Amino acid sequence: MAMREIVVDGDPILRKKSRPVEKFDEKLATLLDDMAETMYFENRGIGIAAVQVGILRRIFVVDVGDENGKIEFINPEIYERNGTQLFMEGCLSCPGKNGYVERPERIRVRAQNRNGEWFDMEATDLLAVCICHEYDHLDGILFIDKVVEVEEEELEDGEEE
Ligand code: NI
């Protein structure tokens, strides 16, 4: 496993549409492992999309710290969205920025795992938020495009305003 460099906002790759994964091979497994390592290393990282490490493929990894643990989504499709919730989001590619985004309260998503097998799951609360956020990355959308209310980052002790 190896850390990968995070692409930050301003790099045009983040605005591109990712392509489907066709090969479920060793290279994909390595990418998934590297993405997880990079996500866990960065503070508060609960999700990461492949485009954030410069790979334009429809892949993301999430771990919101619940009983599901780490989940890998390849070629995902969110096919049902219900309700709304407002949640404070951030993004590894938008350092220092946070803001409230409206997301579905409950979703259903299907995707392939690293072996190419399809699975189907329901997600609510933070997990639904995280999946929707990462899913947007696959189409070049960032949370800052959808923010309804910006939260100023609090200044640390000693910092000048
Ligand atoms: Ni993000």
CSV table of C-alpha atoms and ligand atoms in Angstrom, one decimal:
chain,number,residue,atom,x,y,z
A,1,MET,CA,0.0,0.0,0.0
A,2,ALA,CA,1.1,3.5,-0.6
A,3,MET,CA,-0.1,7.0,0.0
A,4,ARG,CA,-1.3,8.9,-3.0
A,5,GLU,CA,-1.3,12.6,-3.5
A,6,ILE,CA,-4.7,14.4,-3.1
A,7,VAL,CA,-5.7,16.6,-6.0
A,8,VAL,CA,-7.1,19.9,-4.7
A,9,ASP,CA,-9.7,22.2,-6.0
A,10,GLY,CA,-8.5,24.3,-9.0
A,11,ASP,CA,-7.1,21.2,-10.8
A,12,PRO,CA,-9.4,20.7,-13.8
A,13,ILE,CA,-9.3,16.9,-13.4
A,14,LEU,CA,-11.8,17.3,-10.5
A,15,ARG,CA,-14.3,18.7,-13.0
A,16,LYS,CA,-14.1,15.7,-15.4
A,17,LYS,CA,-16.5,12.8,-15.6
A,18,SER,CA,-15.0,9.5,-14.5
A,19,ARG,CA,-15.3,6.4,-16.7
A,20,PRO,CA,-16.6,3.0,-15.7
A,21,VAL,CA,-14.2,0.3,-14.4
A,22,GLU,CA,-13.9,-2.6,-16.8
A,23,LYS,CA,-11.0,-4.6,-15.4
A,24,PHE,CA,-11.2,-6.1,-11.9
A,25,ASP,CA,-7.5,-6.9,-11.5
A,26,GLU,CA,-4.6,-6.5,-9.2
A,27,LYS,CA,-4.1,-2.9,-10.3
A,28,LEU,CA,-7.6,-2.1,-9.2
A,29,ALA,CA,-7.0,-3.8,-5.8
A,30,THR,CA,-3.9,-1.7,-5.3
A,31,LEU,CA,-5.7,1.5,-6.2
A,32,LEU,CA,-8.4,0.7,-3.7
A,33,ASP,CA,-5.9,-0.1,-0.9
A,34,ASP,CA,-4.0,3.1,-1.7
A,35,MET,CA,-7.2,5.2,-1.7
A,36,ALA,CA,-8.2,3.8,1.8
A,37,GLU,CA,-4.7,4.5,3.2
A,38,THR,CA,-4.8,8.0,1.8
A,39,MET,CA,-8.3,8.6,3.2
A,40,TYR,CA,-7.4,7.3,6.7
A,41,PHE,CA,-4.2,9.2,6.8
A,42,GLU,CA,-5.8,12.5,6.1
A,43,ASN,CA,-7.6,13.9,9.2
A,44,ARG,CA,-11.4,13.3,9.2
A,45,GLY,CA,-11.4,11.6,5.9
A,46,ILE,CA,-14.5,9.5,5.7
A,47,GLY,CA,-14.7,9.1,1.9
A,48,ILE,CA,-12.5,9.4,-1.1
A,49,ALA,CA,-13.1,9.1,-4.9
A,50,ALA,CA,-10.5,7.9,-7.4
A,51,VAL,CA,-10.5,11.2,-9.2
A,52,GLN,CA,-9.2,12.7,-6.0
A,53,VAL,CA,-6.0,10.8,-6.5
A,54,GLY,CA,-5.9,11.6,-10.2
A,55,ILE,CA,-7.7,8.5,-11.6
A,56,LEU,CA,-10.8,9.1,-13.7
A,57,ARG,CA,-12.6,5.9,-12.9
A,58,ARG,CA,-16.0,5.4,-11.2
A,59,ILE,CA,-14.7,4.3,-7.8
A,60,PHE,CA,-15.0,5.5,-4.3
A,61,VAL,CA,-14.3,4.3,-0.8
A,62,VAL,CA,-16.2,5.3,2.4
A,63,ASP,CA,-15.9,4.6,6.1
A,64,VAL,CA,-18.1,6.8,8.3
A,65,GLY,CA,-17.1,4.9,11.4
A,66,ASP,CA,-20.3,2.9,11.7
A,67,GLU,CA,-20.8,-0.9,11.8
A,68,ASN,CA,-20.4,-1.2,8.0
A,69,GLY,CA,-16.7,-0.2,8.3
A,70,LYS,CA,-14.9,0.4,5.0
A,71,ILE,CA,-17.1,0.0,1.9
A,72,GLU,CA,-15.7,0.1,-1.7
A,73,PHE,CA,-18.0,1.2,-4.5
A,74,ILE,CA,-17.2,0.5,-8.1
A,75,ASN,CA,-19.4,1.6,-11.0
A,76,PRO,CA,-22.1,2.7,-8.4
A,77,GLU,CA,-25.6,3.8,-9.2
A,78,ILE,CA,-27.8,5.6,-6.7
A,79,TYR,CA,-31.3,4.6,-7.9
A,80,GLU,CA,-33.5,5.8,-5.1
A,81,ARG,CA,-33.5,9.0,-3.0
A,82,ASN,CA,-35.9,9.8,-0.3
A,83,GLY,CA,-36.3,12.7,2.1
A,84,THR,CA,-33.8,15.5,2.8
A,85,GLN,CA,-31.2,16.3,5.4
A,86,LEU,CA,-28.8,19.2,5.9
A,87,PHE,CA,-25.3,18.2,6.9
A,88,MET,CA,-22.1,20.1,7.4
A,89,GLU,CA,-19.6,18.8,4.7
A,90,GLY,CA,-16.0,19.1,3.9
A,91,CYS,CA,-13.8,17.5,1.3
A,92,LEU,CA,-10.1,16.4,1.2
A,93,SER,CA,-9.9,18.3,-2.1
A,94,CYS,CA,-11.2,21.5,-0.6
A,95,PRO,CA,-9.0,22.1,2.4
A,96,GLY,CA,-10.3,24.6,5.0
A,97,LYS,CA,-13.8,24.7,3.5
A,98,ASN,CA,-17.0,23.5,5.2
A,99,GLY,CA,-20.6,24.1,4.5
A,100,TYR,CA,-24.1,22.8,4.8
A,101,VAL,CA,-25.4,20.8,1.8
A,102,GLU,CA,-28.9,19.3,1.3
A,103,ARG,CA,-28.8,15.6,0.6
A,104,PRO,CA,-31.3,12.8,0.6
A,105,GLU,CA,-32.0,11.3,4.0
A,106,ARG,CA,-32.2,7.8,2.6
A,107,ILE,CA,-30.8,6.3,-0.6
A,108,ARG,CA,-30.5,2.9,-2.3
A,109,VAL,CA,-27.3,2.2,-4.2
A,110,ARG,CA,-25.9,-0.7,-6.2
A,111,ALA,CA,-22.3,-1.1,-7.1
A,112,GLN,CA,-19.6,-3.7,-7.7
A,113,ASN,CA,-17.0,-4.8,-5.2
A,114,ARG,CA,-13.3,-5.3,-6.0
A,115,ASN,CA,-14.1,-8.7,-7.5
A,116,GLY,CA,-16.7,-7.3,-9.8
A,117,GLU,CA,-19.6,-8.8,-7.8
A,118,TRP,CA,-22.7,-6.6,-7.6
A,119,PHE,CA,-24.2,-5.6,-4.2
A,120,ASP,CA,-27.1,-3.5,-3.2
A,121,MET,CA,-27.6,-1.5,-0.1
A,122,GLU,CA,-29.6,1.1,1.7
A,123,ALA,CA,-27.9,4.0,3.5
A,124,THR,CA,-29.2,6.7,5.8
A,125,ASP,CA,-27.9,9.6,7.8
A,126,LEU,CA,-24.1,10.3,7.5
A,127,LEU,CA,-23.5,7.2,5.3
A,128,ALA,CA,-26.1,8.5,2.8
A,129,VAL,CA,-24.5,12.0,2.8
A,130,CYS,CA,-21.0,10.5,2.3
A,131,ILE,CA,-22.1,8.2,-0.6
A,132,CYS,CA,-23.9,11.1,-2.3
A,133,HIS,CA,-20.9,13.4,-1.9
A,134,GLU,CA,-18.5,10.8,-3.3
A,135,TYR,CA,-20.9,9.9,-6.1
A,136,ASP,CA,-20.9,13.6,-7.2
A,137,HIS,CA,-17.1,13.5,-7.5
A,138,LEU,CA,-17.6,10.8,-10.3
A,139,ASP,CA,-19.4,13.5,-12.3
A,140,GLY,CA,-17.1,16.4,-11.6
A,141,ILE,CA,-19.3,17.9,-8.9
A,142,LEU,CA,-17.9,19.3,-5.7
A,143,PHE,CA,-19.8,19.9,-2.5
A,144,ILE,CA,-18.9,23.6,-2.7
A,145,ASP,CA,-21.2,23.8,-5.8
A,146,LYS,CA,-24.1,22.8,-3.6
A,147,VAL,CA,-23.5,24.6,-0.3
A,148,VAL,CA,-26.5,26.4,1.0
A,149,GLU,CA,-24.8,27.9,4.0
A,150,VAL,CA,-21.0,28.5,4.5
A,151,GLU,CA,-19.4,28.0,7.8
A,152,GLU,CA,-16.4,30.2,8.5
A,153,GLU,CA,-13.5,28.2,9.8
A,154,GLU,CA,-12.8,29.1,13.4
A,155,LEU,CA,-9.5,30.8,14.0
A,156,GLU,CA,-7.0,28.9,16.2
A,157,ASP,CA,-5.6,30.5,19.3
A,158,GLY,CA,-3.0,33.1,18.4
A,159,GLU,CA,-4.2,33.4,14.8
A,160,GLU,CA,-4.8,37.0,13.6
A,161,GLU,CA,-8.2,37.7,12.1
B,1,NI,NI,-15.0,15.2,-1.5
